Structure formats: structure tokens, C-alpha cells
Amino acid sequence: MEKIMEENSNAIIMGQGVNDFKGIFGTTQGLQEKFGDNRVFDVPLAEEATTGVGIGASLNGLYPIQTHIRADFSLVCMNQIINLASKYRYMFGGIFEVPMLIRLVVGRSWGQGAQHSQSLQSTFSHFPGLTVILPSHPDTILSSYLYAAEKYMNPVISIEHRLMYDLGFAKGVYATKSNPLHSSYIVREGNDVTIVATSIMVLETLRAAEHLSKSAGISCEVIDIHSASHPQRELIIESIRKTKKLIIADTSWKAYGVGAEVCRWVLEKDPTLLIAPAKTIGMAPAPCPTAKSLEDLYYPNLFTLSDDIANIVTGNSNHGIPLPDEKSMADVYKKFKGPF
Amino acid sequence: MPDSPSIHYDKLFRVSLLIRKFEEKIIELYPSDKIQSPVHLSLGQEAVASGICACLTKKDLLFGTYRSHAYYIAKGGKLTEMMAELYGKSTGSNKGKAGSMHLADATVGMMGSSAVVASTIPHAVGAALASRNLNKDQLIVAVFGDGATDEGVYHESINFASLMKLPMLFVCENNGLAVHSSQKDRQSFNISTHANVYGIESEYISDGYNFCKIQKRTSENINLIKSNGRPRLLEIETFRYCEHVGPGEDFNDGYRSSSDFENWKSKDPLVNDKESIAKFIPGIREEIQNAVNFAEKSPWPKTEELLTDII
Ligand SMILES: Cc1ncc(C[n+]2csc(CCOP(=O)(O)OP(=O)(O)O)c2C)c(N)n1
Ligand SMILES: [Mg+2]
């Protein structure tokens, strides 16, 4: 955020609580002091108007960065995001551009319940005109946000995951790409199965891949899809050509989701690419429960994920591969600090 | 040099009459199905647009609604491109992708018009924020109907503008109707006095056919906005002559009376000032005919256009 504000003097940050002492998990802390209250400011609890104000500000020369401390609140802005921002360029025959960045934080962790934990990538990616990313690494946050603020002339929705703010990350995992907003990344190479993952599921998948490699010599290729709206399809197809097996691990529900979408174009491309059934992994098809015992069942965890991968790779549900004894992701992230 | 009163009147009369005749042309063409876009006509409401826009320059930005033919013309948009847009031709102001409801021309500051009621009001607020931050010398105007003030986003937007002390003008065209619902069946408040609750000074103008008065009041309001840097609101009573959408009249449908219509028309200079009509009509007819010819001759959008300008 700081770098964008330094490099792009038209950038402004507007959102509920961006200037408070917590500063959106620290990501906007101290920026009002540094850049002044014309450029970094708190807004009324008026999500629709605030989004519209961002659109208007963008149309008249600013680069607005907007935040929602829980992605769920952006549902109040759907009219502006879907009916207006996504259509401004097309509906007016290309005479307007609405470059802006909307950051949504997925609030998942213990007890967040049904309205503080949703992951809206498939909803937003459905609409032509929007660019939707789910960064899972500081490298892609930096490259994507700088590209968005300096070069990209369209609205971008970035879905950040709360559990990742406190983690440490290894450098150099991510390749440099010319347009990070339309990119996907191979983050682990392998031969036995292609696993396409979103957001925190990239980290989970890497942990499962590490476990399966050590305990059973299974070699997973892990792809961080990163751009849900504009994934690098060829990169994913090429990986499947090599491994011939496909799993998609997403942070949201499976119906009409990222997994369904990846399967759609794999099937449309060539239905003979896979030699095993594809597998989609996501949350249970229910609103998120608050009770921890239920929440632990609701989300995939290292145990279920490793089991799913082993099933697909071996083609056998009695694969006999030892599974990690870890059934609650929330517990892990409370103490786990990486690096990955 | 300030214009003399009669030149003022003539200019405003001509623009208003141009809007009226252009829309009457739309009505005439409509049965041919050449205009394939729902039209929300401004007939009866022209004076609001001409009076407001007479106080603006091209760099001032106006955000409107689906009922924006009048503003497009009054703001200085090209008639040829407008007619081509209504025909869905590639030479239209928006390449045929906008039609009647999304007319826009950035080169004259005619910004988005949206079919979702009230949805461009916050855009005007945002544009005013940008204008202030970037020290642009421009005025931002939000135009909307009385129905739009039912919407939450209207209230959110005027609060935002007042809170941030944004110099801008809100204009409510009050025709007393949202489709067929009258204002008294929808609202527990009075639009102009209610804005004061948010710290926004307002003015109510009851004779919305009087373009000279609208221009004068707008101009004074703009001066006040510029001098104290705060938003203001103008509520202007007006009268929609046609049905909500489409080219017809609907005084026999039982929800409003034709006597109110006759009463309003009896004060409407575009009906009564026969002398000015005679003076301007030949030039206006020619301009409109040119626009029709241009639209007729223009090509349809090419196939590639379907997937152009998405991102
Ligand atoms: C959000 C939304 N709700 C409902 C509609 C349907 N609708 C179209 S125009 C209209 C009336 C709006 O009235 P007003 O704002 O007074 O404008 P007018 O048509 O009188 O110019 C309605 C309800 C819509 N387009 N958008
Ligand atoms: Mg109305």
C-alpha cells in the first residue's frame, strides 16, 4: 500500500477503519499520517455510496483503493460493483475507464460464523468486466497491486485471506509475469497430479504435498491459480497433459465454483486429458457454522486434503498411506508461522 | 460581457425547443422500429436541463439517469452521434452499446447515465472528491428524479458529500412520479428541506418550465457553492408529458389527470411562444434531419465489437 501511495500520487485509500490503530490488519497503518487525510481516510458505513464514490473518483482521475474488513460486506456494494463498475467501459462504448482496487478480506478463523467468512471469487468472476485475484503470497500481492495501480485501467477485486497476514513466506517461489492480474503460477513441480488451488488452499495444498512426498513418494504439481477471472488456462492444461490427474482446492463452495470452472474448460478442451476422475475440494455446502466442532467439519483440513489427493493418485480409497493427524486448520494457523 | 436578457431567453428557448423537437422525432420514428432501445422521454422537462446546463462548461461533469436525452443535448453532445446511438449504429456516441439509457459523451462532460435508479449519484460525489484532490477547476452535478431520493444510496451520497465538504450541485427533477407511483405514496419527507438535515442548503423551484429562472437560480447556487465550498441541492418541479417509458401519452390510464397536464402546458413557453417557435424551427428541423440521415447511413457495429471494451 505504501509503495503504491508513493509511486502513484493519484492513489487514495478509502475504507472503514483504514486510519484506525489496527489499520486493516496493519496494511494501512500509519499511512494517513504519512500521506494526509485527503489521500487516506475513513468513510461512513455506507458501502454502496462509498463504492460509487470510488467509481466517480476514478472517472475523474484518482486511483481509489477501497477496503472491506470482511468480504461479506461487499455484498452490500453489489449494485455498484456489478451494475456499474464492471460495465462502465463496455456499456459506454469504451469512452470511460474505471481503474480501481477493491480489497476484500476473508475473515475465516474460529467463530467467524456465516456472515464473516465467505469467499466470493466465483460470484465476482462470473461477471465480464471484473478482474478477480486471490493472492496467496507477498510476491504476488506486491506485483499485482503495483501493476493494478500503475498500468491496469479496470476495476480489480482482490480477495485477501485473513489467516495469511501473520505468516512468514519464503522468497523466490513465484515467477515474474508481465501481467500478474492475468496470471497463474506453478508453485511446486510434480508428475503425479495437478492441484489447482486458491488463496490459503495453496498453502494447505503445499503442506499436503510435502507430507505425501515424504510419506509415500507422491509427486504433486501445485498451481496457484491467483487470477480467478483470468487464469492462465494453458499453463494449467499443460500441467494436466503431464500429470493426467486433476484436483481443484478452493476456499469457497464447490457449486458453480472455481473447481467447476476449471473442469469446464478442461472438458471443453479435451475430455481425454484425464485418466482419473477430477476432484473438487471446498467447503461443506452449508452456511459457515460458528461452533468449532462443526466449523472443523465444514472446512477441508490437512487430513482430508491429503486423503483426497492420495485417493486420486492411487485410484484407491484404501490407499493405506499414513495421513497427518491434523483435523483443524484454525488451530494450526494460530500457532503456525511458516515459512512454506 | 453578460448576455442581455433577450439573448439569454433565445438561447435557452432554442436548446429547449431542440430537445423537444428531437424527442418528437423519436416519437415519429418509433413505429418504424429503427430505434431499438426503450426511450424515457424528457418531453415537458426540457427547461430543467437547458437551464442547468447553460451554467456549465464542457469541463464541468454531469451525471444523469436513463432519462437523459435532454442533458446530452443541453450539455453540447452531438445530435448526429446521439441519433446514431439510438439506432444502434457504430457511429453512435457509444458505438451502439449504450442506446437511449446510457448516453454519454465525455468530451462535453456528459458522464454516465444509468438505468439503475439513483446509481450515478455517488459517482458525482466521487468525481467531486477527485476534483477537489486534484485541484481541478470544475463543477460536478448529479441529476436524479424524485424516485431516486427514495433510495438508500441517495441518502448515503448526500451525507458523504456534506461530510467531506465537496463543492457540487445535486439536482432533483421532481415530476412527482416514479413510473406510476406518486410521490405522496412513497415519501415521508420533503426532498429539499430534508437535505438540510445533512447540512446541505437547498432551494425549491416550482415553475420548472421557466428556463430563465432555472438558469438564474442555478447560477446563483453555483456561486454559493464556489464561495463556501459546500454542496447544495436544487429541487425543481417539472412535468412528464409522456408515459414513463415509450413514446405514448397515458392520461387515460387512471393514475394521473389530464387537467394537470393542460394546466402545465398552458404555462409552457415551448407551446405558447409561437413567435420564437417560428423563428427557430427551420434551423432545428434541419439539424434533426441531418442527424436522422447520419444515423440512417451509418453502418452497424462490426462483429468484433461484441467482445471489445470489456476490460
Ligand atoms: C434500483 C431500481 N429500482 C427500480 C427501477 C425501475 N424503475 C425505473 S425508472 C423508475 C422510476 C424512477 O423515478 P424517478 O427517479 O422519479 O425518475 P423519473 O422516471 O420520474 O424521471 C423505476 C422505479 C430501476 N430502474 N432501478
Ligand atoms: Mg420522477
XYZ file of C-alpha atoms and ligand atoms in Angstrom:
678
model
C 0.000 0.000 0.000
C 2.742 2.380 0.972
C 4.641 1.785 -2.229
C 1.570 2.413 -4.378
C 0.863 5.620 -2.493
C 4.443 6.761 -3.002
C 4.620 5.873 -6.663
C 1.140 6.929 -7.734
C 0.245 10.349 -6.407
C -3.345 9.891 -7.588
C -3.877 6.846 -5.394
C -6.165 7.236 -2.414
C -7.145 4.722 0.262
C -10.730 4.910 1.472
C -12.443 2.403 3.704
C -13.950 1.815 7.082
C -11.195 1.879 9.654
C -8.262 2.445 7.302
C -6.967 5.169 9.613
C -7.626 3.462 12.929
C -4.960 1.942 15.157
C -5.457 -1.531 13.683
C -5.253 -0.310 10.085
C -6.840 -3.272 8.217
C -4.603 -5.924 9.787
C -1.751 -3.458 9.723
C -1.845 -2.993 5.949
C -2.833 0.685 6.119
C -1.291 1.539 9.472
C 0.406 4.919 9.626
C -0.496 5.793 6.046
C -2.820 8.653 6.928
C -0.043 10.273 8.958
C 2.294 9.837 6.040
C 0.041 10.820 3.126
C -2.555 13.086 4.726
C -6.267 12.786 5.211
C -7.121 13.799 1.658
C -5.459 10.592 0.467
C -6.168 8.147 3.271
C -9.491 8.451 5.020
C -12.217 6.706 6.949
C -15.682 6.538 5.361
C -19.263 6.360 6.644
C -20.915 2.949 6.987
C -22.409 3.414 3.558
C -20.999 0.659 1.420
C -22.961 1.270 -1.748
C -22.298 5.005 -1.900
C -18.662 4.534 -0.942
C -18.151 2.148 -3.831
C -19.916 4.589 -6.137
C -17.757 7.426 -4.834
C -14.749 5.295 -5.773
C -16.107 4.855 -9.290
C -16.722 8.578 -9.687
C -13.306 9.439 -8.267
C -11.732 7.004 -10.695
C -13.626 8.502 -13.625
C -12.254 11.892 -12.682
C -8.593 10.948 -12.295
C -7.936 9.287 -8.936
C -6.913 5.689 -8.252
C -9.139 4.594 -5.362
C -8.164 1.672 -3.185
C -11.115 0.505 -1.135
C -11.159 -1.985 1.683
C -13.747 -4.207 3.277
C -12.588 -5.719 6.539
C -14.875 -8.658 5.755
C -15.568 -9.691 2.175
C -19.190 -10.273 3.163
C -19.790 -6.523 3.393
C -19.009 -6.099 -0.279
C -22.323 -7.822 -0.957
C -23.907 -4.524 0.055
C -21.981 -2.931 -2.849
C -23.046 -5.406 -5.495
C -25.105 -2.847 -7.377
C -22.126 -0.554 -7.818
C -19.598 -3.311 -8.498
C -21.714 -5.399 -10.846
C -24.164 -2.983 -12.442
C -21.780 -0.066 -12.740
C -18.038 -0.659 -12.291
C -17.898 -3.845 -14.334
C -19.882 -2.316 -17.197
C -18.670 1.260 -17.448
C -16.138 0.597 -20.154
C -18.341 -1.592 -22.326
C -21.740 -0.010 -21.787
C -20.474 3.408 -22.861
C -18.637 2.089 -25.903
C -15.142 2.352 -24.437
C -15.183 6.073 -23.621
C -14.780 5.535 -19.871
C -12.318 3.565 -17.757
C -12.668 2.740 -14.088
C -9.289 1.757 -12.681
C -9.686 0.967 -9.002
C -8.789 -1.693 -6.451
C -11.255 -3.224 -4.024
C -9.649 -5.317 -1.298
C -11.852 -7.870 0.424
C -10.691 -9.743 3.470
C -11.973 -13.256 4.039
C -12.462 -13.391 7.765
C -12.145 -17.114 8.281
C -10.798 -18.263 11.629
C -12.515 -19.610 14.726
C -16.036 -18.430 15.374
C -16.453 -16.067 12.421
C -19.709 -17.708 11.501
C -21.909 -17.385 8.468
C -21.504 -13.693 7.610
C -17.822 -13.080 8.274
C -16.184 -15.877 6.362
C -17.400 -16.004 2.779
C -15.074 -16.160 -0.177
C -16.725 -14.520 -3.171
C -14.390 -15.290 -6.078
C -16.847 -17.244 -8.186
C -19.565 -14.642 -7.688
C -17.383 -11.802 -8.930
C -15.575 -13.807 -11.605
C -18.891 -14.581 -13.235
C -19.240 -11.026 -14.488
C -17.391 -9.846 -17.586
C -15.564 -6.609 -16.842
C -14.193 -7.565 -13.445
C -10.717 -8.807 -12.675
C -10.573 -11.001 -9.589
C -7.420 -12.172 -7.868
C -6.701 -14.210 -4.740
C -3.101 -13.551 -3.776
C -1.503 -16.191 -1.578
C 1.996 -14.800 -1.306
C 3.617 -11.397 -0.659
C 5.337 -11.616 -4.052
C 2.018 -11.729 -5.893
C 0.465 -9.104 -3.631
C 3.267 -6.713 -4.486
C 3.452 -7.442 -8.177
C -0.316 -7.477 -8.659
C -1.088 -4.342 -6.693
C 1.678 -2.295 -8.265
C 0.611 -3.434 -11.705
C -3.032 -2.653 -10.910
C -2.253 0.844 -9.669
C 0.234 1.782 -12.352
C -0.735 0.012 -15.533
C -4.180 -1.503 -15.372
C -7.230 0.529 -16.360
C -10.009 -1.674 -14.955
C -11.602 -2.453 -11.619
C -9.756 -5.168 -9.704
C -11.164 -7.150 -6.818
C -8.579 -8.744 -4.604
C -9.659 -11.373 -2.125
C -7.161 -11.500 0.706
C -7.193 -14.135 3.399
C -7.054 -13.060 6.988
C -5.126 -16.100 8.164
C -2.172 -15.167 5.997
C -1.398 -11.708 7.395
C 0.749 -13.016 10.235
C 2.637 -15.673 8.349
C 6.212 -15.666 7.111
C 6.907 -16.591 3.494
C 9.875 -17.881 1.547
C 11.039 -15.708 -1.313
C 11.526 -16.648 -4.926
C 8.701 -19.166 -5.321
C 6.821 -17.049 -7.819
C 7.929 -16.324 -11.347
C 7.761 -12.741 -12.600
C 4.967 -12.240 -15.112
C 4.188 -9.383 -17.434
C 0.591 -9.012 -16.265
C 0.229 -10.565 -12.817
C -3.516 -9.869 -12.842
C -3.981 -12.379 -15.632
C -1.527 -14.956 -14.338
C -1.397 -18.290 -12.582
C 1.752 -19.735 -11.048
C 3.305 -23.156 -10.678
C 4.475 -23.167 -7.082
C 5.610 -26.776 -6.838
C 6.518 -29.061 -9.683
C 5.443 -32.672 -9.775
C 4.349 -35.532 -12.006
C 1.549 -37.484 -10.358
C -1.294 -34.979 -10.066
C -2.064 -31.339 -10.845
C -3.610 -29.482 -7.944
C -5.062 -26.077 -8.769
C -5.596 -24.081 -5.600
C -6.874 -20.689 -4.489
C -5.744 -18.397 -1.711
C -4.986 -20.184 1.563
C -5.695 -23.535 -0.076
C -2.417 -23.013 -1.932
C -0.611 -23.102 1.401
C -2.613 -26.075 2.599
C -2.005 -27.946 -0.622
C 1.720 -27.317 -0.372
C 1.719 -28.755 3.122
C -0.236 -31.812 2.000
C 2.084 -32.229 -0.993
C 5.102 -32.121 1.293
C 3.588 -34.734 3.566
C 2.651 -37.072 0.706
C 6.044 -36.675 -0.873
C 7.772 -37.712 2.350
C 5.383 -40.448 3.398
C 4.549 -42.031 0.025
C 6.764 -40.508 -2.636
C 3.761 -38.873 -4.318
C 4.776 -36.013 -6.553
C 2.192 -33.191 -6.681
C 2.291 -30.275 -9.080
C 0.689 -27.321 -7.323
C -0.649 -24.345 -9.246
C -1.708 -21.144 -7.554
C -4.492 -20.001 -9.844
C -4.123 -16.459 -8.450
C -6.380 -14.845 -11.050
C -9.841 -16.358 -10.725
C -11.266 -14.242 -13.552
C -8.327 -14.576 -15.958
C -6.410 -17.738 -15.061
C -3.614 -18.919 -17.309
C -5.538 -21.780 -18.799
C -2.721 -23.012 -20.993
C -0.385 -23.344 -18.049
C -2.954 -25.490 -16.266
C -3.771 -27.557 -19.349
C -0.069 -28.207 -19.959
C 0.331 -29.403 -16.401
C -2.617 -31.770 -16.814
C -1.145 -33.111 -20.039
C 1.848 -34.147 -17.947
C 0.135 -35.487 -14.808
C -3.209 -36.612 -16.320
C -4.882 -36.090 -12.962
C -6.658 -33.019 -11.628
C -7.711 -31.736 -8.232
C -9.024 -28.258 -7.539
C -8.851 -26.983 -3.968
C -10.848 -23.827 -3.412
C -11.710 -21.649 -0.419
C -15.385 -21.470 -1.295
C -18.328 -23.719 -2.057
C -17.985 -26.126 -4.938
C -21.263 -25.465 -6.762
C -20.661 -23.093 -9.685
C -17.224 -22.500 -8.239
C -13.584 -22.367 -9.334
C -13.416 -26.167 -9.480
C -16.445 -26.340 -11.725
C -14.964 -23.647 -13.928
C -11.590 -25.369 -14.324
C -13.374 -28.636 -15.136
C -15.495 -26.792 -17.701
C -12.600 -25.677 -19.822
C -10.584 -28.837 -19.349
C -13.558 -30.815 -20.668
C -14.166 -28.352 -23.457
C -10.511 -28.522 -24.437
C -10.106 -32.283 -24.490
C -12.173 -34.782 -22.481
C -9.437 -37.420 -22.808
C -6.815 -35.430 -20.908
C -7.646 -37.055 -17.592
C -7.149 -40.718 -16.753
C -8.856 -40.447 -13.368
C -11.951 -38.606 -12.155
C -11.337 -34.956 -11.336
C -11.827 -33.999 -7.704
C -13.041 -30.678 -6.348
C -12.395 -29.668 -2.776
C -14.175 -26.859 -0.959
C -16.311 -26.018 1.991
C -19.312 -28.092 3.002
C -22.467 -26.894 1.224
C -23.831 -25.019 4.224
C -23.517 -21.522 5.635
C -20.460 -21.457 7.897
C -21.334 -22.673 11.403
C -19.871 -20.906 14.426
C -19.353 -23.861 16.810
C -15.770 -25.004 16.476
C -16.700 -28.679 16.350
C -18.886 -28.007 13.305
C -16.521 -25.486 11.759
C -13.766 -28.112 11.808
C -16.006 -30.355 9.725
C -17.040 -27.516 7.444
C -13.568 -26.679 6.117
C -11.177 -29.106 4.468
C -8.111 -29.780 6.609
C -4.705 -31.348 6.144
C -6.085 -34.782 6.889
C -8.982 -34.661 4.387
C -6.900 -32.903 1.776
C -4.077 -35.441 1.958
C -6.605 -38.260 1.859
C -8.325 -36.794 -1.215
C -5.028 -36.414 -3.042
C -3.907 -39.933 -2.140
C -7.246 -41.315 -3.368
C -6.957 -39.659 -6.748
C -3.296 -40.515 -7.251
C -3.577 -44.167 -6.195
C -7.085 -44.663 -7.556
C -7.851 -46.469 -4.349
C -9.728 -45.241 -1.310
C -7.953 -47.847 0.807
C -4.618 -46.398 -0.197
C -3.019 -47.172 3.172
C -0.872 -44.050 3.048
C -0.357 -42.620 6.529
C -2.257 -39.339 6.911
C -1.295 -36.350 9.034
C -3.197 -36.274 12.283
C -4.420 -32.729 11.866
C -8.101 -32.007 11.665
C -8.392 -28.290 12.422
C -6.789 -25.724 10.226
C -7.743 -22.869 12.530
C -5.587 -24.322 15.324
C -2.631 -24.635 13.022
C -2.746 -21.076 11.764
C -2.970 -19.721 15.273
C 0.457 -21.103 16.044
C 1.894 -21.788 12.648
C 4.209 -19.140 11.279
C 5.665 -20.705 8.143
C 7.790 -20.388 6.096
C 6.187 -22.546 3.475
C -19.999 40.615 -21.022
C -23.168 39.183 -19.549
C -25.781 38.268 -22.122
C -28.710 40.602 -22.403
C -31.951 39.077 -21.076
C -33.461 38.508 -24.510
C -30.401 36.716 -25.870
C -30.477 34.555 -22.780
C -34.069 33.742 -23.407
C -33.445 32.972 -27.071
C -30.520 30.675 -26.352
C -32.385 28.768 -23.713
C -35.522 28.645 -25.786
C -33.659 27.249 -28.750
C -31.932 24.487 -26.777
C -35.192 23.557 -25.088
C -37.033 23.501 -28.378
C -34.280 21.430 -29.958
C -34.722 18.834 -27.224
C -38.481 18.843 -27.680
C -38.342 18.505 -31.457
C -35.651 15.850 -31.284
C -37.810 13.783 -28.984
C -40.875 14.363 -31.135
C -38.800 12.989 -33.984
C -38.132 9.907 -31.889
C -41.887 9.502 -31.409
C -42.405 9.862 -35.138
C -39.705 7.287 -35.925
C -40.653 4.851 -33.194
C -43.285 2.838 -35.103
C -40.679 2.114 -37.803
C -38.699 0.139 -35.164
C -35.497 1.824 -36.242
C -34.857 2.961 -32.698
C -34.436 -0.284 -30.860
C -33.996 0.971 -27.356
C -36.517 1.828 -24.659
C -36.869 5.613 -24.520
C -37.624 7.573 -21.357
C -38.562 10.880 -22.881
C -37.849 14.250 -21.317
C -40.791 15.946 -23.016
C -42.141 18.532 -20.603
C -38.883 18.524 -18.608
C -36.594 20.202 -21.155
C -36.303 23.506 -19.324
C -34.615 21.899 -16.335
C -31.827 20.530 -18.499
C -31.378 23.665 -20.578
C -31.453 25.960 -17.543
C -28.912 23.906 -15.580
C -26.556 23.209 -18.461
C -26.477 26.862 -19.513
C -24.470 27.427 -16.331
C -21.927 24.708 -17.090
C -18.922 24.424 -19.358
C -17.631 21.323 -21.105
C -15.198 20.542 -18.331
C -17.966 20.525 -15.727
C -19.225 16.972 -15.288
C -22.867 15.982 -15.196
C -24.046 12.525 -14.116
C -27.558 11.630 -15.184
C -30.176 8.937 -15.394
C -31.837 6.816 -18.062
C -33.949 9.930 -18.789
C -31.038 11.953 -20.106
C -31.722 12.872 -23.729
C -32.274 16.451 -22.620
C -28.986 16.639 -20.725
C -26.986 15.091 -23.506
C -28.270 17.777 -25.884
C -28.099 20.672 -23.437
C -24.560 19.730 -22.404
C -23.493 20.012 -26.017
C -23.382 16.390 -27.182
C -23.543 15.862 -30.940
C -27.025 15.232 -32.332
C -25.725 13.073 -35.154
C -23.963 10.713 -32.746
C -26.966 10.688 -30.485
C -29.362 9.619 -33.202
C -26.865 7.030 -34.429
C -26.637 5.720 -30.878
C -30.417 5.373 -30.692
C -30.314 3.490 -33.991
C -27.643 1.163 -32.593
C -25.091 2.213 -35.192
C -21.323 2.043 -34.868
C -21.016 5.810 -35.247
C -23.116 6.392 -32.148
C -21.722 8.307 -29.199
C -21.132 4.951 -27.535
C -20.736 2.685 -30.562
C -24.316 1.497 -30.234
C -23.645 -0.221 -26.921
C -25.438 2.346 -24.802
C -28.674 3.135 -26.572
C -31.012 5.659 -25.022
C -30.449 4.732 -21.392
C -26.677 5.099 -21.188
C -25.969 8.085 -23.392
C -22.649 9.664 -22.566
C -20.091 11.937 -24.144
C -17.002 12.508 -22.052
C -15.746 15.274 -24.351
C -18.572 17.556 -23.235
C -18.679 16.320 -19.633
C -21.838 14.265 -20.133
C -20.906 11.370 -17.883
C -22.627 8.104 -17.288
C -26.337 7.711 -17.325
C -27.564 4.561 -15.688
C -30.750 2.539 -15.806
C -30.499 1.594 -12.148
C -32.295 4.330 -10.251
C -30.008 6.585 -8.147
C -26.869 4.659 -9.021
C -24.866 7.526 -10.526
C -25.450 9.908 -7.623
C -22.395 8.610 -5.723
C -20.327 8.832 -8.918
C -20.904 12.565 -8.960
C -19.796 12.703 -5.323
C -16.642 10.757 -6.186
C -15.937 12.982 -9.161
C -16.238 15.991 -6.853
C -13.796 14.361 -4.454
C -11.311 13.854 -7.293
C -11.877 17.378 -8.492
C -11.024 18.731 -5.054
C -7.991 16.473 -4.533
C -6.577 17.229 -7.960
C -7.411 20.949 -7.834
C -9.471 20.847 -10.981
C -11.478 23.927 -11.756
C -14.753 22.217 -12.488
C -18.234 21.830 -11.069
C -19.837 18.421 -10.653
C -23.588 17.959 -10.985
C -25.732 14.969 -10.010
C -29.150 14.839 -11.672
C -31.835 12.429 -10.493
C -35.597 12.083 -10.167
C -37.810 12.270 -7.114
C -37.980 8.478 -7.108
C -34.213 8.276 -6.712
C -34.474 10.070 -3.385
C -36.348 7.026 -2.029
C -33.151 5.021 -2.454
C -30.665 4.484 0.358
C -27.728 5.370 -1.829
C -29.111 8.888 -2.318
C -29.028 9.430 1.425
C -25.595 7.838 1.757
C -24.315 10.035 -1.046
C -25.540 13.392 0.179
C -24.239 12.602 3.654
C -20.843 11.771 2.145
C -20.768 14.968 0.094
C -21.694 17.138 3.027
C -19.329 15.376 5.419
C -16.396 15.764 3.028
C -17.422 19.330 2.133
C -17.466 18.678 -1.582
C -18.388 21.589 -3.813
C -21.073 20.132 -6.063
C -24.681 20.541 -7.091
C -27.450 17.996 -6.584
C -30.433 18.492 -8.888
C -33.690 16.681 -8.270
C -36.091 16.758 -11.200
C -39.330 16.291 -9.360
C -42.074 15.183 -11.740
C -43.977 13.721 -8.793
C -43.819 10.239 -10.227
C -41.724 7.109 -10.130
C -43.184 5.179 -13.052
C -46.837 5.322 -11.918
C -46.362 5.825 -8.175
C -46.928 9.271 -6.877
C -44.505 10.894 -4.503
C -47.024 11.107 -1.662
C -47.425 7.329 -1.693
C -43.679 6.827 -1.334
C -42.142 9.543 0.761
C -42.497 10.636 4.360
C -40.270 13.654 3.811
C -39.911 16.783 1.739
C -36.921 16.487 -0.558
C -35.448 19.955 -0.354
C -35.973 20.604 3.347
C -34.839 17.109 4.167
C -31.436 17.775 2.595
C -30.907 20.472 5.242
C -30.740 17.716 7.848
C -27.450 16.691 6.257
C -26.209 20.255 6.328
C -26.970 20.801 2.658
C -28.613 24.094 1.751
C -31.369 23.731 -0.779
C -33.807 25.606 -2.931
C -37.160 24.592 -4.346
C -38.315 25.876 -7.726
C -41.953 25.256 -8.561
C -42.053 26.534 -12.136
C -39.848 24.011 -13.891
C -40.901 25.216 -17.358
C -39.201 28.561 -16.744
C -35.717 28.007 -18.141
C -34.598 31.578 -17.497
C -35.429 31.310 -13.836
C -33.764 27.912 -13.582
C -30.628 29.268 -15.154
C -30.586 32.273 -12.840
C -31.135 30.223 -9.708
C -28.600 27.606 -10.774
C -26.045 30.257 -11.459
C -26.555 31.790 -8.018
C -26.365 28.400 -6.372
C -23.138 27.653 -8.181
C -21.670 30.924 -6.952
C -22.592 29.986 -3.413
C -21.086 26.514 -3.833
C -17.863 28.036 -5.105
C -17.697 30.599 -2.354
C -18.241 28.288 0.604
C -17.050 25.003 -0.883
C -20.104 23.047 0.199
C -22.685 21.033 -1.747
C -26.158 22.431 -2.459
C -29.371 20.929 -3.728
C -31.945 22.247 -6.184
C -35.347 20.615 -6.328
C -37.222 21.595 -9.454
C -40.828 20.727 -10.033
C -41.477 19.571 -13.540
C -43.988 17.621 -15.618
C -43.525 14.453 -17.632
C -45.717 14.700 -20.735
C -45.334 11.122 -21.974
C -45.677 7.738 -20.376
C -42.790 6.644 -18.127
C -41.086 4.770 -20.930
C -42.110 4.821 -24.554
C -43.491 7.373 -26.965
C -47.143 7.474 -25.915
C -49.324 9.521 -23.605
C -51.043 7.875 -20.666
C -53.581 10.280 -19.270
C -56.340 7.736 -19.758
C -54.717 5.118 -17.589
C -56.233 6.458 -14.419
C -53.184 7.302 -12.330
C -52.903 10.984 -13.234
C -55.183 13.621 -14.621
C -55.093 15.385 -17.938
C -56.255 18.624 -16.332
C -52.885 18.936 -14.547
C -51.267 18.360 -17.903
C -53.353 21.056 -19.609
C -52.612 23.413 -16.761
C -48.864 22.863 -17.038
C -48.916 23.145 -20.805
C -50.722 26.471 -20.590
C -47.555 27.847 -18.961
C -45.037 26.052 -21.155
C -43.185 28.502 -23.407
C -42.363 25.719 -25.874
C -46.111 25.518 -26.510
C -47.114 29.127 -26.153
C -44.338 31.283 -27.530
C -45.347 30.837 -31.163
C -43.132 33.652 -32.310
C -39.933 32.067 -31.002
C -41.002 28.692 -32.295
C -41.409 30.140 -35.768
C -38.022 31.807 -35.513
C -36.074 28.683 -34.568
C -37.972 25.825 -36.095
C -36.414 25.808 -39.584
C -32.840 25.539 -38.293
C -33.825 22.934 -35.738
C -35.629 20.804 -38.295
C -32.577 20.830 -40.483
C -30.268 19.843 -37.624
C -32.532 16.964 -36.682
C -32.922 15.810 -40.255
C -29.127 15.769 -40.583
C -28.928 13.600 -37.510
C -31.504 11.178 -38.905
C -29.707 10.999 -42.262
C -26.416 10.384 -40.492
C -27.920 7.565 -38.433
C -29.627 6.015 -41.449
C -26.425 5.950 -43.462
C -24.144 4.727 -40.692
C -23.009 1.104 -40.544
C -23.931 -1.424 -37.888
C -21.246 -2.304 -35.365
C -18.819 -4.952 -36.629
C -18.868 -8.443 -35.139
C -15.600 -7.798 -33.260
C -17.362 -5.114 -31.273
C -19.231 -7.788 -29.326
C -16.077 -8.597 -27.396
C -14.366 -5.196 -27.493
C -14.014 -2.853 -24.500
C -14.803 -5.401 -21.817
C -11.550 -4.867 -19.960
C -32.953 0.356 -8.436
C -34.113 0.412 -9.361
N -35.349 0.173 -8.900
C -36.400 0.224 -9.728
C -36.237 0.508 -11.064
C -37.436 0.572 -12.002
N -37.650 1.996 -12.321
C -37.192 2.524 -13.463
S -37.456 4.137 -13.546
C -38.239 4.173 -12.085
C -38.807 5.451 -11.542
C -37.810 6.400 -11.037
O -38.435 7.605 -10.770
P -37.656 8.953 -10.694
O -36.371 8.770 -10.001
O -38.582 9.968 -10.113
O -37.311 9.313 -12.199
P -38.278 9.661 -13.403
O -38.512 8.398 -14.155
O -39.517 10.237 -12.832
O -37.520 10.636 -14.239
C -38.274 2.915 -11.524
C -38.892 2.592 -10.238
C -34.921 0.736 -11.512
N -34.661 1.009 -12.791
N -33.891 0.709 -10.661
Mg -39.963 11.129 -11.003
